[in-house]
């Protein structure tokens, strides 16, 4: 998928690092969470259209994100 081209991801991460250097916040590593799942972040069951997440995965992300946010308190 064009969205997942490595050069594009590297560039985005560089931009994000520049912004975060001036505006520190807690980030949730959604990519790391998805990549750790069996089949990785672009698994067809997780992203049926190649981009958007399926409803079950969106629920899993919600549960994970809330736990991550609770841990930062």
XYZ file of N, CA, C and O in Angstrom:
292
model
N 0.828 -1.182 0.000
C 0.000 0.000 0.000
C 0.878 1.254 0.000
O 1.855 1.326 0.732
N 0.520 2.265 -0.775
C 1.317 3.501 -0.805
C 1.453 4.157 0.566
O 2.481 4.736 0.884
N 0.423 4.052 1.389
C 0.466 4.659 2.723
C 1.575 4.044 3.569
O 2.131 4.693 4.449
N 1.895 2.806 3.311
C 2.880 2.094 4.121
C 4.282 2.087 3.511
O 5.132 1.333 3.945
N 4.533 2.929 2.522
C 5.864 2.976 1.923
C 6.878 3.404 2.989
O 6.673 4.394 3.687
N 7.969 2.655 3.116
C 8.952 2.948 4.167
C 9.466 4.390 4.162
O 9.574 5.008 5.224
N 9.738 4.966 3.014
C 10.253 6.340 2.964
C 9.219 7.325 3.507
O 9.565 8.290 4.200
N 7.978 7.088 3.209
C 6.908 7.957 3.707
C 6.798 7.865 5.226
O 6.626 8.879 5.909
N 6.900 6.673 5.754
C 6.823 6.470 7.198
C 8.016 7.113 7.897
O 7.864 7.773 8.927
N 9.209 6.955 7.337
C 10.410 7.577 7.912
C 10.245 9.095 7.942
O 10.532 9.747 8.957
N 9.769 9.670 6.846
C 9.573 11.120 6.785
C 8.555 11.581 7.826
O 8.768 12.570 8.533
N 7.457 10.874 7.941
C 6.437 11.227 8.929
C 7.017 11.170 10.336
O 6.785 12.075 11.149
N 7.758 10.120 10.635
C 8.359 9.988 11.964
C 9.347 11.108 12.245
O 9.452 11.582 13.380
N 10.087 11.554 11.231
C 11.012 12.687 11.406
C 10.241 13.967 11.729
O 10.631 14.730 12.615
N 9.149 14.202 11.017
C 8.315 15.374 11.299
C 7.735 15.312 12.706
O 7.742 16.304 13.447
N 7.264 14.166 13.072
C 6.695 13.984 14.402
C 7.746 14.229 15.488
O 7.471 14.898 16.485
N 8.953 13.727 15.289
C 10.033 13.931 16.266
C 10.339 15.413 16.434
O 10.584 15.883 17.553
N 10.306 16.169 15.353
C 10.562 17.622 15.439
C 9.476 18.324 16.249
O 9.761 19.180 17.078
N 8.242 17.971 16.017
C 7.142 18.593 16.764
C 7.233 18.213 18.234
O 7.082 19.060 19.121
N 7.501 16.960 18.511
C 7.553 16.495 19.902
C 8.731 17.080 20.670
O 8.676 17.192 21.892
N 9.781 17.460 19.981
C 10.923 18.074 20.650
C 10.510 19.390 21.303
O 11.021 19.751 22.360
N 9.570 20.092 20.684
C 9.092 21.368 21.223
C 7.837 21.243 22.071
O 7.499 22.161 22.813
N 7.124 20.143 21.914
C 5.848 19.953 22.612
C 5.775 18.536 23.174
O 5.092 17.683 22.613
N 6.483 18.271 24.263
C 6.513 16.899 24.785
C 5.133 16.431 25.280
O 4.460 17.152 26.012
N 4.753 15.277 24.830
C 3.512 14.633 25.246
C 3.763 13.128 25.336
O 4.752 12.620 24.823
N 2.854 12.433 25.983
C 2.923 10.980 25.988
C 2.309 10.460 24.696
O 1.241 10.909 24.291
N 2.993 9.543 24.049
C 2.480 8.942 22.819
C 2.150 7.481 23.045
O 2.838 6.794 23.809
N 1.137 7.012 22.382
C 0.817 5.591 22.393
C 1.359 4.993 21.105
O 1.101 5.517 20.024
N 2.100 3.913 21.226
C 2.718 3.279 20.058
C 1.731 2.324 19.403
O 1.825 1.106 19.552
N 0.782 2.885 18.674
C -0.234 2.079 18.003
C 0.397 1.168 16.958
O 0.033 -0.004 16.845
N 1.359 1.697 16.208
C 2.023 0.864 15.189
C 2.696 -0.339 15.842
O 2.585 -1.458 15.345
N 3.382 -0.106 16.951
C 4.034 -1.211 17.658
C 3.022 -2.233 18.160
O 3.253 -3.437 18.084
N 1.890 -1.740 18.660
C 0.830 -2.629 19.134
C 0.315 -3.496 17.989
O 0.181 -4.717 18.122
N 0.035 -2.878 16.844
C -0.489 -3.626 15.700
C 0.552 -4.562 15.100
O 0.236 -5.684 14.698
N 1.800 -4.119 15.035
C 2.862 -4.948 14.463
C 3.135 -6.176 15.315
O 3.571 -7.208 14.798
N 2.868 -6.075 16.619
C 3.104 -7.211 17.517
C 2.028 -8.285 17.394
O 2.215 -9.407 17.875
N 0.925 -7.962 16.734
C -0.140 -8.950 16.558
C 0.265 -9.962 15.482
O 1.019 -9.623 14.569
N -0.242 -11.194 15.572
C 0.046 -12.172 14.521
C -0.368 -11.628 13.154
O -1.454 -11.080 12.998
N 0.508 -11.696 12.192
C 0.222 -11.195 10.850
C 0.609 -9.742 10.651
O 0.557 -9.249 9.535
N 0.964 -9.061 11.720
C 1.418 -7.675 11.606
C 0.297 -6.680 11.404
O -0.884 -7.018 11.438
N 0.681 -5.430 11.186
C -0.295 -4.347 11.122
C -1.077 -4.287 9.815
O -2.104 -3.630 9.744
N -0.626 -4.950 8.784
C -1.344 -4.911 7.506
C -2.076 -6.216 7.198
O -2.463 -6.467 6.055
N -2.281 -7.036 8.214
C -3.010 -8.279 8.053
C -4.395 -7.990 7.463
O -5.073 -7.066 7.881
N -4.799 -8.767 6.487
C -6.069 -8.537 5.782
C -7.294 -8.679 6.690
O -8.324 -8.073 6.443
N -7.193 -9.496 7.735
C -8.326 -9.608 8.655
C -8.438 -8.361 9.519
O -9.523 -8.009 9.959
N -7.307 -7.712 9.765
C -7.300 -6.486 10.563
C -7.688 -5.268 9.738
O -8.317 -4.352 10.232
N -7.228 -5.246 8.500
C -7.495 -4.124 7.590
C -8.089 -4.686 6.297
O -7.387 -4.852 5.297
N -9.378 -4.994 6.318
C -9.998 -5.647 5.155
C -9.836 -4.874 3.848
O -9.708 -5.480 2.793
N -9.840 -3.549 3.910
C -9.685 -2.755 2.689
C -8.248 -2.280 2.497
O -7.954 -1.516 1.593
N -7.349 -2.736 3.370
C -5.945 -2.363 3.271
C -5.586 -1.099 4.027
O -4.410 -0.774 4.169
N -6.589 -0.378 4.529
C -6.324 0.883 5.229
C -7.025 0.921 6.578
O -6.395 1.087 7.619
N -8.334 0.787 6.568
C -9.139 0.958 7.773
C -9.160 -0.326 8.604
O -9.134 -1.423 8.052
N -9.233 -0.144 9.902
C -9.243 -1.280 10.812
C -10.641 -1.875 10.932
O -11.639 -1.152 10.877
N -10.695 -3.189 11.135
C -11.980 -3.846 11.341
C -12.534 -3.460 12.716
O -11.806 -3.011 13.599
N -13.817 -3.643 12.904
C -14.443 -3.294 14.185
C -13.842 -4.058 15.367
O -13.582 -3.457 16.402
N -13.626 -5.369 15.251
C -13.034 -6.075 16.393
C -11.652 -5.525 16.772
O -11.331 -5.396 17.953
N -10.857 -5.184 15.786
C -9.523 -4.637 16.070
C -9.651 -3.247 16.680
O -8.920 -2.897 17.608
N -10.598 -2.455 16.207
C -10.813 -1.127 16.782
C -11.179 -1.247 18.256
O -10.696 -0.467 19.088
N -12.005 -2.238 18.600
C -12.341 -2.462 20.019
C -11.097 -2.864 20.804
O -10.871 -2.371 21.909
N -10.285 -3.757 20.238
C -9.039 -4.171 20.907
C -8.128 -2.971 21.145
O -7.508 -2.857 22.204
N -8.045 -2.084 20.165
C -7.212 -0.887 20.304
C -7.760 0.004 21.410
O -6.996 0.558 22.207
N -9.066 0.138 21.481
C -9.670 0.946 22.538
C -9.324 0.436 23.918
O -8.938 1.207 24.806
N -9.430 -0.866 24.110
C -9.085 -1.467 25.400
C -7.610 -1.240 25.717
O -7.247 -0.835 26.823
N -6.757 -1.489 24.740
C -5.316 -1.295 24.919
C -4.991 0.171 25.219
O -4.229 0.471 26.132
N -5.583 1.101 24.451
C -5.290 2.525 24.628
C -5.713 3.000 26.015
O -4.981 3.755 26.665
N -6.875 2.579 26.480
C -7.313 2.976 27.819
C -6.357 2.466 28.884
O -6.025 3.189 29.832
N -5.893 1.240 28.728
C -4.918 0.690 29.690
C -3.615 1.487 29.662
O -3.021 1.759 30.714
N -3.185 1.874 28.468
C -1.959 2.664 28.347
C -2.121 4.029 29.007
O -1.225 4.515 29.700
N -3.263 4.659 28.786
C -3.509 5.972 29.368
C -3.607 5.894 30.893
O -3.112 6.757 31.603
N -4.252 4.831 31.394
C -4.336 4.642 32.851
C -2.947 4.476 33.463
O -2.686 4.945 34.562
N -2.056 3.830 32.721
C -0.696 3.583 33.216
C 0.125 4.866 33.301
O 1.102 4.922 34.041
N -0.261 5.913 32.566
C 0.493 7.161 32.591
C 0.068 8.096 33.714
O 0.679 9.128 33.915
N -0.976 7.739 34.428
C -1.477 8.592 35.521
C -0.531 8.596 36.677
O 0.143 7.785 37.064
